[in-house]
Coordinates of C-alpha atoms and ligand atoms in Angstrom, one line a residue:
X101 CA 93.5 146.6 146.3
X102 CA 95.2 148.8 148.8
X103 CA 98.8 149.4 149.8
X104 CA 99.4 149.1 153.5
X105 CA 102.4 149.7 155.8
X106 CA 104.1 146.7 157.3
X107 CA 107.4 145.3 158.7
X108 CA 109.1 142.5 156.8
X109 CA 112.3 140.5 156.9
X110 CA 113.7 140.3 153.3
X111 CA 116.2 137.6 154.1
X112 CA 116.9 135.2 157.0
X113 CA 120.0 137.0 158.1
X114 CA 118.5 140.5 157.9
X115 CA 116.6 142.5 160.6
X116 CA 113.0 143.4 160.0
X117 CA 112.3 146.8 158.4
X118 CA 109.5 148.9 156.8
X119 CA 107.7 147.2 153.8
X120 CA 104.7 148.1 151.7
X121 CA 102.3 145.3 150.8
X122 CA 99.2 145.0 148.8
X123 CA 95.9 143.8 150.5
X124 CA 93.2 142.5 148.3
X125 CA 89.9 144.4 147.7
X126 CA 87.5 142.7 150.1
X127 CA 85.2 140.2 148.4
X128 CA 81.6 139.3 149.4
X129 CA 82.7 137.0 152.2
X130 CA 85.7 139.1 153.4
X131 CA 86.2 141.2 156.5
X132 CA 88.5 144.1 156.4
X133 CA 90.3 144.8 159.7
X134 CA 92.3 147.7 161.0
X135 CA 94.9 146.0 163.2
X136 CA 95.3 147.5 166.6
X137 CA 97.7 145.0 168.3
X138 CA 99.7 142.1 167.2
X139 CA 101.6 139.6 169.5
X140 CA 105.1 138.5 168.9
X141 CA 105.3 134.6 168.9
X142 CA 108.5 132.7 168.9
X143 CA 107.3 131.1 165.6
X144 CA 107.6 134.6 164.0
X145 CA 111.3 134.4 164.9
X146 CA 111.8 130.8 163.8
X147 CA 110.1 131.8 160.5
X148 CA 111.8 135.2 159.9
X149 CA 115.2 133.5 160.4
X150 CA 114.2 130.5 158.3
X151 CA 115.1 128.1 161.2
X152 CA 112.5 125.5 160.0
X153 CA 113.3 126.0 156.3
X154 CA 110.7 126.9 153.7
X155 CA 110.1 130.5 154.6
X156 CA 108.9 132.6 151.7
X157 CA 110.7 136.0 151.6
X158 CA 109.9 138.8 152.1
X159 CA 108.0 137.7 155.2
X160 CA 105.6 139.8 157.2
X161 CA 105.2 137.8 160.4
X162 CA 102.4 138.1 163.0
X163 CA 99.6 135.8 163.8
X164 CA 98.2 137.1 167.1
X165 CA 96.0 139.8 165.6
X166 CA 93.4 142.0 167.3
X167 CA 91.6 144.8 165.6
X168 CA 88.4 146.6 164.5
X169 CA 86.2 145.7 161.5
X170 CA 86.3 148.6 159.1
X171 CA 84.3 147.0 156.2
X172 CA 82.5 143.8 155.4
X173 CA 81.4 142.1 152.2
X174 CA 77.8 141.8 151.1
X175 CA 77.5 138.1 152.3
X176 CA 79.2 138.5 155.7
X177 CA 76.8 137.8 158.6
X178 CA 79.1 137.0 161.5
X179 CA 80.8 140.4 161.9
X180 CA 79.9 144.0 161.4
X181 CA 81.7 147.3 161.1
X182 CA 83.0 148.4 164.5
X183 CA 83.3 144.8 166.0
X184 CA 86.4 143.9 167.9
X185 CA 87.8 140.8 166.2
X186 CA 90.8 138.5 166.2
X187 CA 92.8 136.6 163.6
X188 CA 95.1 133.7 164.6
X189 CA 97.5 131.5 162.7
X190 CA 95.2 130.5 159.8
X191 CA 93.3 132.6 157.2
X192 CA 91.6 129.9 155.2
X193 CA 91.4 126.1 154.5
X194 CA 89.7 124.0 151.9
X195 CA 86.5 123.6 153.9
X196 CA 85.6 120.3 152.4
X197 CA 88.0 117.6 153.6
X198 CA 87.5 115.3 156.6
X199 CA 89.6 117.5 159.0
X200 CA 87.8 120.7 158.0
X201 CA 84.4 118.9 158.4
X202 CA 85.5 118.0 162.0
X203 CA 86.4 121.6 162.8
X204 CA 90.1 120.8 162.7
X205 CA 91.1 123.3 159.9
X206 CA 94.7 123.3 161.3
X207 CA 95.0 119.8 159.8
X208 CA 93.2 120.6 156.5
X209 CA 94.2 117.7 154.2
X210 CA 94.6 120.1 151.3
X211 CA 96.8 122.4 153.3
X212 CA 95.5 125.3 155.5
X213 CA 96.5 128.8 154.6
X214 CA 98.8 130.1 157.3
X215 CA 98.4 133.8 158.2
X216 CA 101.9 134.5 156.9
X217 CA 104.6 133.0 154.6
X218 CA 102.0 130.6 153.2
X219 CA 99.5 130.5 150.3
X220 CA 95.8 131.2 150.0
X221 CA 93.6 128.4 148.8
X222 CA 94.5 129.3 145.1
X223 CA 98.0 128.0 146.1
X224 CA 99.5 131.0 144.4
X225 CA 98.8 134.1 146.5
X226 CA 101.4 134.6 149.3
X227 CA 100.0 135.6 152.7
X228 CA 101.4 138.4 154.8
X229 CA 100.8 138.6 158.6
X230 CA 99.8 141.0 161.3
X231 CA 102.9 143.2 161.6
X232 CA 100.8 145.6 159.4
X233 CA 98.1 148.2 159.6
X234 CA 95.3 146.2 157.9
X235 CA 94.4 142.7 156.9
X236 CA 91.6 141.2 154.8
X237 CA 90.3 137.8 155.9
X238 CA 87.4 135.5 154.9
X239 CA 84.8 135.7 157.6
X240 CA 85.0 132.1 158.9
X241 CA 88.6 132.7 160.0
X242 CA 87.8 136.0 161.9
X243 CA 87.1 135.4 165.6
X244 CA 84.8 137.5 167.9
X245 CA 86.6 139.2 170.7
X246 CA 84.8 140.3 173.9
X247 CA 85.0 144.0 174.8
X248 CA 85.3 143.0 178.5
X249 CA 89.1 142.3 178.3
X250 CA 92.0 144.6 177.5
X251 CA 92.6 143.8 173.8
X252 CA 96.4 144.0 173.9
X253 CA 96.3 141.1 176.4
X254 CA 93.8 139.2 174.1
X255 CA 96.1 139.3 171.0
X256 CA 98.4 136.5 172.3
X257 CA 95.4 134.3 173.0
X258 CA 95.1 133.9 169.2
X259 CA 98.2 131.7 169.1
X260 CA 99.7 131.1 172.5
X261 CA 96.3 130.8 174.1
X262 CA 94.8 128.3 171.6
X263 CA 98.0 126.3 171.3
X264 CA 97.9 125.5 175.0
X265 CA 94.1 125.4 175.4
X266 CA 93.7 122.7 172.7
X267 CA 95.9 120.0 174.2
X268 CA 94.5 120.6 177.7
X269 CA 91.0 120.0 176.3
X270 CA 92.0 117.2 174.0
X271 CA 93.6 115.3 176.9
X272 CA 90.6 116.2 179.0
X273 CA 92.3 118.0 181.9
X274 CA 90.0 118.1 184.9
X275 CA 90.0 119.1 188.5
X276 CA 92.9 117.6 190.4
X277 CA 94.9 116.4 187.4
X278 CA 98.6 116.9 187.8
X279 CA 99.8 119.0 184.9
X280 CA 103.3 120.2 184.3
X281 CA 104.3 123.0 181.9
X282 CA 107.9 123.1 180.5
X283 CA 109.2 126.6 179.7
X284 CA 107.8 129.8 181.0
X285 CA 107.5 131.9 177.9
X286 CA 104.6 133.1 175.8
X287 CA 103.0 129.7 175.4
X288 CA 104.1 128.5 178.9
X289 CA 102.5 131.3 180.8
X290 CA 99.2 130.8 179.0
X291 CA 99.3 127.0 179.7
X292 CA 99.7 127.7 183.4
X293 CA 96.8 130.2 183.5
X294 CA 94.5 127.9 181.4
X295 CA 95.4 124.6 183.2
X296 CA 94.8 126.3 186.6
X297 CA 91.5 127.7 185.4
X298 CA 90.5 124.1 184.4
X299 CA 91.2 123.0 188.0
X300 CA 94.5 121.2 187.5
X301 CA 97.3 121.1 190.0
X302 CA 99.9 122.9 187.9
X303 CA 103.7 122.7 188.2
X304 CA 106.0 125.0 186.3
X305 CA 109.2 123.3 185.1
X306 CA 111.7 126.0 184.2
X307 CA 115.5 126.6 183.9
X308 CA 115.1 130.1 185.2
X309 CA 115.0 130.5 189.0
X310 CA 114.1 134.2 188.7
X311 CA 110.7 133.2 187.2
X312 CA 109.6 131.3 190.4
X313 CA 107.6 134.3 191.8
X314 CA 105.9 135.0 188.5
X315 CA 104.8 131.3 188.2
X316 CA 103.1 131.6 191.5
X317 CA 101.2 134.8 190.5
X318 CA 100.2 133.2 187.2
X319 CA 98.5 130.4 189.1
X320 CA 101.1 127.6 189.2
X321 CA 100.9 125.6 192.4
X322 CA 104.6 124.5 192.3
X323 CA 107.8 125.7 190.6
X324 CA 110.6 123.3 189.9
X325 CA 114.0 124.1 188.6
X326 CA 114.9 121.8 185.7
X327 CA 118.7 122.5 186.0
X328 CA 118.9 120.8 189.4
X329 CA 119.5 117.1 188.8
X330 CA 118.3 116.2 192.4
X331 CA 115.0 118.0 191.7
X332 CA 114.5 116.0 188.5
X333 CA 115.2 112.7 190.3
X334 CA 112.7 113.6 193.0
X335 CA 110.0 114.4 190.5
X336 CA 110.1 111.1 188.7
X337 CA 106.5 109.7 188.1
X338 CA 104.7 112.9 189.1
X339 CA 102.5 114.1 186.3
X340 CA 99.5 113.0 184.2
X341 CA 100.2 115.5 181.4
X342 CA 103.2 117.5 180.5
X343 CA 102.9 120.4 178.0
X344 CA 106.4 121.1 176.5
X345 CA 106.6 124.7 175.1
X346 CA 110.4 124.9 174.8
X347 CA 111.6 126.5 171.6
X348 CA 115.2 125.2 171.6
X349 CA 116.8 121.8 171.6
X350 CA 116.4 119.8 174.8
X351 CA 116.3 116.2 176.0
X352 CA 112.7 114.8 175.9
X353 CA 113.6 111.8 177.9
X354 CA 114.4 113.9 181.0
X355 CA 110.8 115.1 181.0
X356 CA 109.2 111.7 180.0
X357 CA 110.7 110.4 183.2
X358 CA 108.5 112.7 185.2
X359 CA 105.2 111.2 183.8
X360 CA 103.1 108.8 185.8
X361 CA 102.1 105.5 184.3
X362 CA 99.9 106.1 181.2
X363 CA 101.0 109.8 181.2
X364 CA 101.2 111.9 178.1
X365 CA 103.8 114.5 177.1
X366 CA 102.6 116.9 174.5
X367 CA 105.1 118.8 172.4
X368 CA 103.9 122.2 171.3
X369 CA 107.4 123.9 171.1
X370 CA 109.2 123.3 167.8
X371 CA 112.9 123.3 168.2
X372 CA 114.7 123.7 164.8
X373 CA 116.6 120.4 165.1
X374 CA 115.3 116.8 165.6
X375 CA 115.7 115.1 169.0
X376 CA 116.4 111.5 169.7
X377 CA 114.6 109.3 172.3
X378 CA 115.1 105.7 173.3
X379 CA 112.1 103.5 173.2
X380 CA 112.5 102.6 176.9
X381 CA 111.5 106.2 177.8
X382 CA 108.0 105.3 176.6
X383 CA 107.8 101.6 177.2
X384 CA 108.3 101.7 180.9
X385 CA 105.1 103.2 182.2
X386 CA 103.2 102.9 178.9
X387 CA 103.8 106.6 178.2
X388 CA 102.8 108.6 175.2
X389 CA 104.7 111.4 173.4
X390 CA 102.3 113.5 171.4
X391 CA 102.2 116.8 169.5
X392 CA 99.5 119.5 169.0
X393 CA 99.2 122.3 166.5
X394 CA 97.2 125.5 167.4
X395 CA 93.5 124.6 167.3
X396 CA 90.5 124.8 164.9
X397 CA 88.4 127.9 164.5
X398 CA 85.5 126.6 166.6
X399 CA 87.8 125.7 169.4
X400 CA 89.6 129.0 169.1
X401 CA 86.3 130.8 169.6
X402 CA 85.5 128.5 172.6
X403 CA 88.9 129.4 174.1
X404 CA 88.3 133.2 173.6
X405 CA 84.9 132.8 175.3
X406 CA 86.5 130.7 178.1
X407 CA 89.1 133.4 178.7
X408 CA 86.4 136.2 178.7
X409 CA 84.4 134.2 181.3
X410 CA 87.5 133.5 183.5
X411 CA 89.1 136.9 183.0
X412 CA 92.2 135.4 181.4
X413 CA 94.5 137.5 179.2
X414 CA 98.2 137.3 178.4
X415 CA 100.8 139.3 180.5
X416 CA 102.2 141.7 177.9
X417 CA 104.9 144.2 177.3
X418 CA 103.6 146.6 174.6
X419 CA 106.2 147.8 172.1
X420 CA 106.4 150.1 169.1
X421 CA 106.8 148.5 165.6
X422 CA 110.4 149.7 165.3
X423 CA 111.4 147.9 168.5
X424 CA 110.7 144.5 166.9
X425 CA 114.3 143.5 166.3
X426 CA 115.3 144.1 169.9
X427 CA 112.1 142.3 171.0
X428 CA 113.3 139.2 169.0
X429 CA 116.7 139.2 170.8
X430 CA 115.0 139.7 174.2
X431 CA 112.5 136.8 173.5
X432 CA 115.4 134.5 172.6
X433 CA 117.2 135.5 175.8
X434 CA 114.0 134.8 177.8
X435 CA 113.8 138.5 178.7
X436 CA 110.0 139.1 178.3
X437 CA 107.2 138.9 180.9
X438 CA 105.6 137.1 179.0
X439 CA 104.6 138.3 175.5
X440 CA 105.6 141.3 173.4
X441 CA 102.7 142.9 171.7
X442 CA 103.1 145.5 169.0
X443 CA 100.9 148.6 169.2
X444 CA 100.1 149.1 165.5
X445 CA 99.4 152.8 166.1
X446 CA 103.2 153.1 166.1
X447 CA 103.2 151.9 162.4
X448 CA 100.5 154.2 161.3
X449 CA 102.4 157.4 162.2
Ligands
LIG53 P1 109.1 131.8 174.2 O1 108.2 132.9 174.7 O2 110.5 132.2 173.7 O3 109.2 130.7 175.4 C1 110.0 129.6 175.3 C2 110.5 129.2 176.7 O4 111.2 128.0 176.5 C3 111.4 130.1 177.3 O5 110.8 131.2 178.0 C4 112.2 129.2 178.3 O6 111.5 129.1 179.5 C5 112.2 127.9 177.5 N1 113.5 127.8 176.8 C6 114.0 128.5 175.8 N2 115.2 128.1 175.4 C7 115.5 127.0 176.2 C8 116.6 126.1 176.3 N3 117.6 126.2 175.4 N4 116.5 125.1 177.1 C9 115.4 125.0 178.0 N5 114.4 125.8 177.9 C10 114.4 126.8 177.1 O7 108.5 131.0 173.0 P2 106.9 130.8 172.7 O8 106.4 131.9 171.8 O9 106.2 130.4 173.9 O10 107.0 129.6 171.7 C11 107.5 128.3 172.2 C12 107.7 127.3 171.0 O11 106.4 126.9 170.6 C13 108.4 127.8 169.8 O12 109.2 126.8 169.3 C14 107.2 128.1 168.9 O13 107.6 128.1 167.5 C15 106.3 127.0 169.2 N6 104.9 127.2 168.8 C16 104.2 126.1 168.5 C17 102.8 126.2 168.2 C18 102.0 125.0 167.9 O14 101.0 125.1 167.3 N7 102.5 123.8 168.3 C19 102.2 127.5 168.3 C20 102.9 128.6 168.6 C21 104.3 128.4 168.9 P3 112.2 129.0 180.9 O15 113.2 130.1 181.0 O16 111.2 129.0 181.9 O17 113.0 127.6 180.9
LIG54 ZN1 102.4 131.6 167.2

């Protein structure tokens, strides 16, 4: 076992601060990783502040991890010392249930092990995430990262990237499809880049007029302001697929109205409070309201390879570890273009 430096929240109403945690001695199937960069997902904030309930304190957030392999167990064949690798939102699953057999570990019927504030498969050992200098992960849950791309921009692909890639693939987005993305944040900007790379005609639906120019440079073909009721009326029946990334409470019916007949709206954003919708929002136009959770390990590797092929990374603002509390406030205020990523060298000093 080794003691490593990290940043943790000890209570929901306290800022994050330095914390020492114990990483296990790597076993035969384990990969030991020196973390170089870790993205800051809005889920880290929801969890550190216990906005969904069930957070295990102290919590060390961080599930957009990129680093270098520094040691491997005797039975590891997928990775070797010196490889650039990534770890996303999961660090293990049962490996035997129907979902795991279908490469859908995120829906493991025995409960997947989240990267932080969760339990390993022994259901006893608490997990601690990527706001730390090192992590030990079983080889199956360690992804290969291309050395072609700037790795600080790759880190957010491990959550924001796969969370938006997976529904685009599942609903079979192809050339010419009309896809709208709600909310231009960490997930939203990846959804725009990925949907555009798949050939869709992409519309950014945002409440922030100052983001219009950015949407264009990210690859969106249209930008529509959601705060303008005339706009929302005009856009009725426009889209085949809507990816909703909004982190705060909002009215789903307003967006369902923008779907074409048989259209699908996929929720990936997780506002802390439940929303209400009337059945008529779905009945007229035979619309579907769906949800999607990250993606399986096989699909995450496919997404990383797709991004390497298409030169896609996240637009990031690199921060030092001790700037994390300010970064949380700025993320909530929508003041990030478009993902904070922590340079872990700042924690090693
Ligand atoms: P983020 O960077 O904070 O982006 C959220 C965006 O939503 C904002 O940039 C803003 O875009 C919009 N927004 C925020 N508050 C709003 C409000 N009150 N009304 C309308 N729009 C608002 O967050 P993120 O990291 O992308 O995460 C987004 C959500 O996805 C979070 O709830 C997170 O927990 C969840 N998540 C889910 C999964 C999954 O597997 N399903 C994975 C990761 C994250 P505009 O300014 O453009 O309107
Ligand atoms: Zn995340």
